[in-house]
Amino acid sequence: MEGERQWISGVVEGFYGRPWTTEQRKDLFQKLKKWGMDSYLYAPKDDYKHRAYWRELYTVEETENLTSLITAAKEQGIVFYYALSPGQDMTYSSQKELQILKRKLEQVSQFGCEAFALLFDDIEPELSKLDKEMFQTFANAQVSVTNEIFTTLNNPKFLFCPTQYCSSRAVPSVVESEYLNTIGTKLHADIDIMWTGDKVISKTLTIESIQEISDVIRRPPVIWDNLHANDYDQKRVFLGPYSGRSPEIIPLLKGVLTNPNCEFHANTIAICSLAAWSKCKSETKINTEVKLETETEDGLPQEPIPSIVSENIYHPKIALKNAIKEWLTEFCIPKEAFGPISKPQPPVTMVMPILPIIPSVNTCMSLTTTTTSCSFTGNPKPSPAVPEFNTSQLQAFADVCSTVNSSSTNPVMNSLVSATKIILDDNIPNTIASIATSNIEIPKKIPISTMAVPVMKIGSTQLIQDESLDNNLDMTENSKENEPLMNVEDDELRELNDKGSLKFDDIVKTNNEHEISDENIEAMECGSSIASQTSPNNMVKTLSEDIIMSDNAKNEIVMQIEMSDEEVQELNLESDFKSVNEDDLLLFCDLFYLPFQHGNQALKVLNDFFWLKNNANVLVSRNKNDSSVKIEIQEWMQRSQKFDEYCHSVYILGKKISTCANKELCYDLFSYIWDIATALTVLNAFVKWLALGCFPENINSYTQGSFTWFSKGWKESFQSGDQEPWVFRGGLVSDLQRLMPVDGGNDLFVYKFPDSPTVEYYLMRPYNHMDEEEVYNVYQKTNQDTNILPENFKELLFDLNICPFLTLNPELAIVMHNTCNIIIGYACAVVDCKIFNRNKEICWIPNMCEKYPLEKCESSLPVFVKTTVNGFHNFKYECPPCVYSTYPSILSLGILKDDLIMNSSLAKQILTVLLAALRSNGSFGVHICLDDRQCGEMDFYLKLGFNEIFRDTENSTIYLGRQY
C-alpha cells in the first residue's frame, strides 16, 4: 500500500445478539461523518453469513442490501470493513476451504467493498488432525490463510483479530506468547491487528500496555474497545462517556473501534464521546471522581466549558454533556418500532460455579445483636460491622469466567433481509444442536433468542434457572396458545371473564420454573395494547415464510408501530413530563454508566437508601422528649422525602421515554428504565414503611446483609477493573436489590417485562385506616366465593381473612396503587401467629360473634357460610409446632386480575416489601394455611417462592412456608 495508512476511528458491530438493521447502519454512517469518524466494521456475531454460515454466498436480495450499505458508507466517506469469522469450523489446510473463503470475499469485493477483516476470536485454539500435518502451530495456520487472502484481494485495507486478543488471553503472557510473536513476525506488515487491552473489557488502556503489545506484534494495534458492550448482562446498558483511555496513547495506536451496546439507540454517548476523544491530544489531570469547586451539583463543569479545559484536552464529563445534546434530538424524531424487540438475554448462559460471593440479594446475611447510635447533624457514626468481602473467592470466580471454553454454536439472523427474523429451510442445519447437552430437547430447526455471553468469548452453556425469565406469574391473556389462562375449567373461565373477577384459585399455571423452552420466553413486543402510542393504521405483515427472531416462537406477525402526525403534535402539546430534556438524559446516563463505575446520581441513591435503612432505629425513639432525637428524626424524614422525590424523577423519566415520538429508540431503552424504576419502587415502599417506626430498636441486627455495595471490598473490587464486569452481573439494579433485607430473595427480583412500553406505574405505601373500603373492594374482586354470598353476609370472608390483619396489626399492611392513586392490591402480615390469634380471640372474635349471630345461619345458606360463622363462635386455632418453630409469621395478599395481566411482577414486588418489614421485626419465616381444595391459590404462592411444609390430612389443610 502506498503512503501511510489513515487513523481508524469508528464503530465495530461485533457484539453477540440481535444485529442492527440496514436502516440503522445507514443512520450510523451519517452520524460517523457528522462526528468526524471514518470507519465501520461489519461483524455482527449472530448474523447469518458472517460466522455460522460463512461459506454461503449472498443471494440477490442480500446482495442488494449489502451493496446499498457499502454504497451508503462511501457516500458519507466511511470505510466499510467487511468481516468474516471462519475460525469455528474452518480446515486451514484445505484448499477447498480456502477457495470458498476467497470466493466469498471476492463476491463482497464486487459489491464495491474495499476493506476487509478476518476475525479469529472466540474459537478453540486447537488445530484439527489434518491441519497439524501441514502447520506447525495454530498461529501459522491463521497467518497462512490471512496472508493469502490479503494477496488475493490485492492488498486492501485489512484487519486481523487474533485468538489471543487481550493480555488476559495471552498464553503465558503477552511478551512470551508464541502465538502473538508468530502473528507479529509472519503476518503481512500492512495488515492491522486488533487488540482489546488488558482484558476483554478493559477499564483502562495505558501507554505501557500499548507499547508492550506493539513490540510483540511489530505494529501499532487497532483497539477493539468493548468498554460500552453490554451483551453479557441483560440488566445493564452503558451510557457513560468514553473514559479510562488518555488521548496520550493515540500516537501509539493505529486506531480505535468501539463495540458498543446491542441497542442501536443507546450508543450516541459511546460513539460521540469517542469521536471527541480522538480529536484530543491529552486528558485533564483532574480526578473526575471528585466534584470540583467549579462543578454544579450534578457533577458537570459549569459553563462556559472553554474556561475549564482547552479544546485539545479531553474531559469525560464535558464529552458526556455534549453527547447528551446530540442524543436529545433523537427522541423527537418519529420512528417506527419493529417488534418483537427484546433484550440480548438468552435461554442459555455460561456455566459458572455456585460460589457464595455474589448472591443476588442477601443470601449470606450476617446477624449481629449490637446497635450503634448515629449523629444526624454530621457524619453518622459507624453502623454495625459489615462482613468483609472475600476477594480471593471473587478472583477465583473471575478466573473461571475468564477461562471457560468457547461454544461453537450461536443463534443466527439475516439482518440483510429482515430486522426481526431468521430464515430457516431444510437445507440449513440447526446451529445450536450442541445445546442439547443442557437438558433441552432441541428440534432440528428452532427460533431462539440471542445469547448473553462475554464479548468476544462464549462460555459453555447451561439452563438459566430464575435469572433471565419470569415464569412465575405470567398473567398475559395472549400467552401460550395451548395452555389455559387460569387453573379452572373452560365454563368457569368464561364465567369469570364475564364477571371480571379473579380468585387466587384462578391464577394462571405456568411451566415449572426449571423447565425452560422457547414458549416460556416472553419477548417485549410491539402490540396494539398501547393504543395511545400507535397509529390507527398499524401495518401488519404476515411472516408465514419466516421465523421471528424473538423469545416468543409462536408469534407469527411483526407489528410496525408508527405515530401519526396528529399524535406527534398531540405529544408535543401535552404536559411537560412527556418532553425529555438534558437533565433527564443525564439522570439516565448516571443510572447506567460504565462497566466499572456508577454515575453520581446512582451513587447518591445507593448511599441514601443505605443511610436511611441503617439509621431508621432513631424513629423508635420519636416519643422521647429529647431535642437531639427530634433533630435526628427530622433529618431522617427530610432525607426520606428527598429519596422519594428522586424515585419519582425516575418514574417520570420512564414515562417520558415510553411516550417519546421515536418508538424505535423507546423499545431499545424502555426495559432498562423499567428495571430501575421497579427496583426503586420496592426500595421506596420499604423506606415509607420504615417511617412508621414499627420495629424494634435493634432493627440493624436483622437488616445488615453480606455482599452488598457497602460490604468491605465489594465496591473497591467492582471499581478496580481487576475482574471482567460480568462477574458483577446486574449493575445498579442488582446493587439496589441486594440492599433490601430479604435473604435468599433472588426469585423475587426476577420480573417479566411488560409486553409494551407503558406509562402505568404501580407504587406502594403503608396501609392506613382510610384504605379499608378499597382493600375490601380488591378482596371482593379477587375472591370468587364472595360473589355467591347473601347480601347480609357480603363482608363475611373479608372479616375472616383480611380484616383481623388490618385491625390488629395495621403496621404490617402494604397497599399498592396505580398512577390514579386507586388501590389495586394489598399484602398484610403479623410477626407472630400465636400472639396474633390470642389477640384475635380477645379483641376480634367477640365482635364477629355479635355481627354474625348463630340465629342468622339459615338452613338455605351455603355450607361454607355456616361453617365460617360457626368458626367465629367456636374459635380455635393451633399452629403445628413444626410450622411455628421455623415459620412463625403469617400473611395474605391479593392483586386485581387486570393489573396482574398488565404487570405480572406486582405480586413479587409487594411481597418483597412485606417480607422486608417482617425481617426488620426479627422474623425469618412466614407461612400461610390453605384448604387443600384451593389448588389455584396454592399454585399462586408456590410460584412466589413458598413451599409445602406441612399437610394436615385430618383437617384438609396445607401449610406453605417461606424463609427470608
PDB file of N, CA, C and O in Angstrom, residues 7 154 176 199 267 270 276 282 291 330 413 416 448 457 508 510 513 551 667 800 812 883 896 925 932:
ATOM      1  N   TRP A   7      -5.570   6.990  10.208  1.00  0.00           N
ATOM      2  CA  TRP A   7      -6.051   6.646  11.542  1.00  0.00           C
ATOM      3  C   TRP A   7      -7.456   6.067  11.408  1.00  0.00           C
ATOM      4  O   TRP A   7      -8.299   6.600  10.694  1.00  0.00           O
ATOM      5  N   ASN A 154      -5.668  -8.166  -3.512  1.00  0.00           N
ATOM      6  CA  ASN A 154      -4.813  -7.057  -3.950  1.00  0.00           C
ATOM      7  C   ASN A 154      -4.495  -6.075  -2.821  1.00  0.00           C
ATOM      8  O   ASN A 154      -4.577  -4.845  -2.994  1.00  0.00           O
ATOM      9  N   GLU A 176       5.726 -13.384  26.197  1.00  0.00           N
ATOM     10  CA  GLU A 176       6.173 -14.755  26.000  1.00  0.00           C
ATOM     11  C   GLU A 176       5.241 -15.571  25.117  1.00  0.00           C
ATOM     12  O   GLU A 176       5.503 -16.753  24.865  1.00  0.00           O
ATOM     13  N   LYS A 199      -7.780  -6.754  29.232  1.00  0.00           N
ATOM     14  CA  LYS A 199      -8.843  -7.736  29.392  1.00  0.00           C
ATOM     15  C   LYS A 199      -9.804  -7.657  28.218  1.00  0.00           C
ATOM     16  O   LYS A 199      -9.650  -6.805  27.328  1.00  0.00           O
ATOM     17  N   ASN A 267     -26.326   4.184  21.854  1.00  0.00           N
ATOM     18  CA  ASN A 267     -24.898   4.328  21.599  1.00  0.00           C
ATOM     19  C   ASN A 267     -24.420   5.724  21.221  1.00  0.00           C
ATOM     20  O   ASN A 267     -23.247   5.907  20.898  1.00  0.00           O
ATOM     21  N   ALA A 270     -21.595   6.712  23.638  1.00  0.00           N
ATOM     22  CA  ALA A 270     -20.361   5.953  23.421  1.00  0.00           C
ATOM     23  C   ALA A 270     -19.611   6.444  22.186  1.00  0.00           C
ATOM     24  O   ALA A 270     -18.396   6.675  22.222  1.00  0.00           O
ATOM     25  N   ALA A 276     -14.964  12.660  20.216  1.00  0.00           N
ATOM     26  CA  ALA A 276     -14.343  13.808  20.883  1.00  0.00           C
ATOM     27  C   ALA A 276     -12.960  13.440  21.410  1.00  0.00           C
ATOM     28  O   ALA A 276     -12.005  14.215  21.290  1.00  0.00           O
ATOM     29  N   SER A 282      -4.479  15.378  24.861  1.00  0.00           N
ATOM     30  CA  SER A 282      -4.181  14.984  26.233  1.00  0.00           C
ATOM     31  C   SER A 282      -5.471  14.960  27.031  1.00  0.00           C
ATOM     32  O   SER A 282      -6.519  15.414  26.572  1.00  0.00           O
ATOM     33  N   LYS A 291     -15.945  15.819  42.874  1.00  0.00           N
ATOM     34  CA  LYS A 291     -16.580  17.028  42.367  1.00  0.00           C
ATOM     35  C   LYS A 291     -15.700  18.244  42.638  1.00  0.00           C
ATOM     36  O   LYS A 291     -15.170  18.422  43.727  1.00  0.00           O
ATOM     37  N   GLU A 330     -32.670  12.890  19.064  1.00  0.00           N
ATOM     38  CA  GLU A 330     -33.179  11.605  18.572  1.00  0.00           C
ATOM     39  C   GLU A 330     -34.563  11.291  19.117  1.00  0.00           C
ATOM     40  O   GLU A 330     -35.356  10.613  18.466  1.00  0.00           O
ATOM     41  N   MET A 413     -29.185 -14.757  12.553  1.00  0.00           N
ATOM     42  CA  MET A 413     -30.200 -13.961  11.890  1.00  0.00           C
ATOM     43  C   MET A 413     -29.706 -13.641  10.497  1.00  0.00           C
ATOM     44  O   MET A 413     -28.591 -13.999  10.113  1.00  0.00           O
ATOM     45  N   LEU A 416     -29.521  -8.646   6.749  1.00  0.00           N
ATOM     46  CA  LEU A 416     -29.542  -8.062   5.404  1.00  0.00           C
ATOM     47  C   LEU A 416     -30.887  -8.291   4.723  1.00  0.00           C
ATOM     48  O   LEU A 416     -31.166  -7.707   3.679  1.00  0.00           O
ATOM     49  N   ILE A 448     -34.598 -19.108  18.337  1.00  0.00           N
ATOM     50  CA  ILE A 448     -34.222 -18.848  19.718  1.00  0.00           C
ATOM     51  C   ILE A 448     -33.810 -17.408  19.851  1.00  0.00           C
ATOM     52  O   ILE A 448     -33.508 -16.737  18.882  1.00  0.00           O
ATOM     53  N   LYS A 457     -16.064 -13.794  23.695  1.00  0.00           N
ATOM     54  CA  LYS A 457     -15.737 -15.059  24.334  1.00  0.00           C
ATOM     55  C   LYS A 457     -17.013 -15.706  24.842  1.00  0.00           C
ATOM     56  O   LYS A 457     -17.619 -15.231  25.774  1.00  0.00           O
ATOM     57  N   VAL A 508     -53.103 -18.147  36.812  1.00  0.00           N
ATOM     58  CA  VAL A 508     -52.517 -18.940  35.743  1.00  0.00           C
ATOM     59  C   VAL A 508     -51.520 -19.961  36.256  1.00  0.00           C
ATOM     60  O   VAL A 508     -50.795 -19.722  37.194  1.00  0.00           O
ATOM     61  N   THR A 510     -48.204 -21.918  35.151  1.00  0.00           N
ATOM     62  CA  THR A 510     -47.119 -21.823  34.185  1.00  0.00           C
ATOM     63  C   THR A 510     -46.244 -23.051  34.281  1.00  0.00           C
ATOM     64  O   THR A 510     -46.387 -23.858  35.197  1.00  0.00           O
ATOM     65  N   GLU A 513     -40.560 -23.744  36.986  1.00  0.00           N
ATOM     66  CA  GLU A 513     -39.526 -22.722  36.856  1.00  0.00           C
ATOM     67  C   GLU A 513     -38.251 -23.267  36.246  1.00  0.00           C
ATOM     68  O   GLU A 513     -37.485 -22.545  35.641  1.00  0.00           O
ATOM     69  N   ASP A 551     -38.099 -14.176  21.501  1.00  0.00           N
ATOM     70  CA  ASP A 551     -38.256 -15.171  22.542  1.00  0.00           C
ATOM     71  C   ASP A 551     -39.617 -15.848  22.449  1.00  0.00           C
ATOM     72  O   ASP A 551     -39.830 -16.876  23.054  1.00  0.00           O
ATOM     73  N   TYR A 667     -38.253   1.426  22.348  1.00  0.00           N
ATOM     74  CA  TYR A 667     -38.196  -0.016  22.563  1.00  0.00           C
ATOM     75  C   TYR A 667     -36.778  -0.480  22.892  1.00  0.00           C
ATOM     76  O   TYR A 667     -36.592  -1.508  23.533  1.00  0.00           O
ATOM     77  N   LEU A 800     -63.200 -12.543  57.952  1.00  0.00           N
ATOM     78  CA  LEU A 800     -62.485 -13.735  58.392  1.00  0.00           C
ATOM     79  C   LEU A 800     -60.999 -13.687  58.030  1.00  0.00           C
ATOM     80  O   LEU A 800     -60.139 -13.968  58.869  1.00  0.00           O
ATOM     81  N   LEU A 812     -48.260  -3.703  59.650  1.00  0.00           N
ATOM     82  CA  LEU A 812     -47.654  -4.676  58.749  1.00  0.00           C
ATOM     83  C   LEU A 812     -48.574  -4.947  57.562  1.00  0.00           C
ATOM     84  O   LEU A 812     -48.737  -6.091  57.133  1.00  0.00           O
ATOM     85  N   VAL A 883     -44.441 -26.048  62.124  1.00  0.00           N
ATOM     86  CA  VAL A 883     -44.604 -24.845  61.302  1.00  0.00           C
ATOM     87  C   VAL A 883     -44.170 -23.615  62.093  1.00  0.00           C
ATOM     88  O   VAL A 883     -43.374 -22.804  61.627  1.00  0.00           O
ATOM     89  N   LEU A 896     -55.582  -7.208  41.874  1.00  0.00           N
ATOM     90  CA  LEU A 896     -56.618  -7.294  40.848  1.00  0.00           C
ATOM     91  C   LEU A 896     -56.108  -7.968  39.585  1.00  0.00           C
ATOM     92  O   LEU A 896     -54.958  -7.770  39.165  1.00  0.00           O
ATOM     93  N   GLY A 925     -39.268 -16.335  58.907  1.00  0.00           N
ATOM     94  CA  GLY A 925     -40.071 -17.323  58.199  1.00  0.00           C
ATOM     95  C   GLY A 925     -41.541 -16.986  58.294  1.00  0.00           C
ATOM     96  O   GLY A 925     -42.027 -16.546  59.348  1.00  0.00           O
ATOM     97  N   ASP A 932     -56.974 -27.695  51.283  1.00  0.00           N
ATOM     98  CA  ASP A 932     -56.304 -28.447  50.218  1.00  0.00           C
ATOM     99  C   ASP A 932     -57.056 -28.428  48.907  1.00  0.00           C
ATOM    100  O   ASP A 932     -56.560 -28.913  47.887  1.00  0.00           O
TER     101      ASP A 932
END
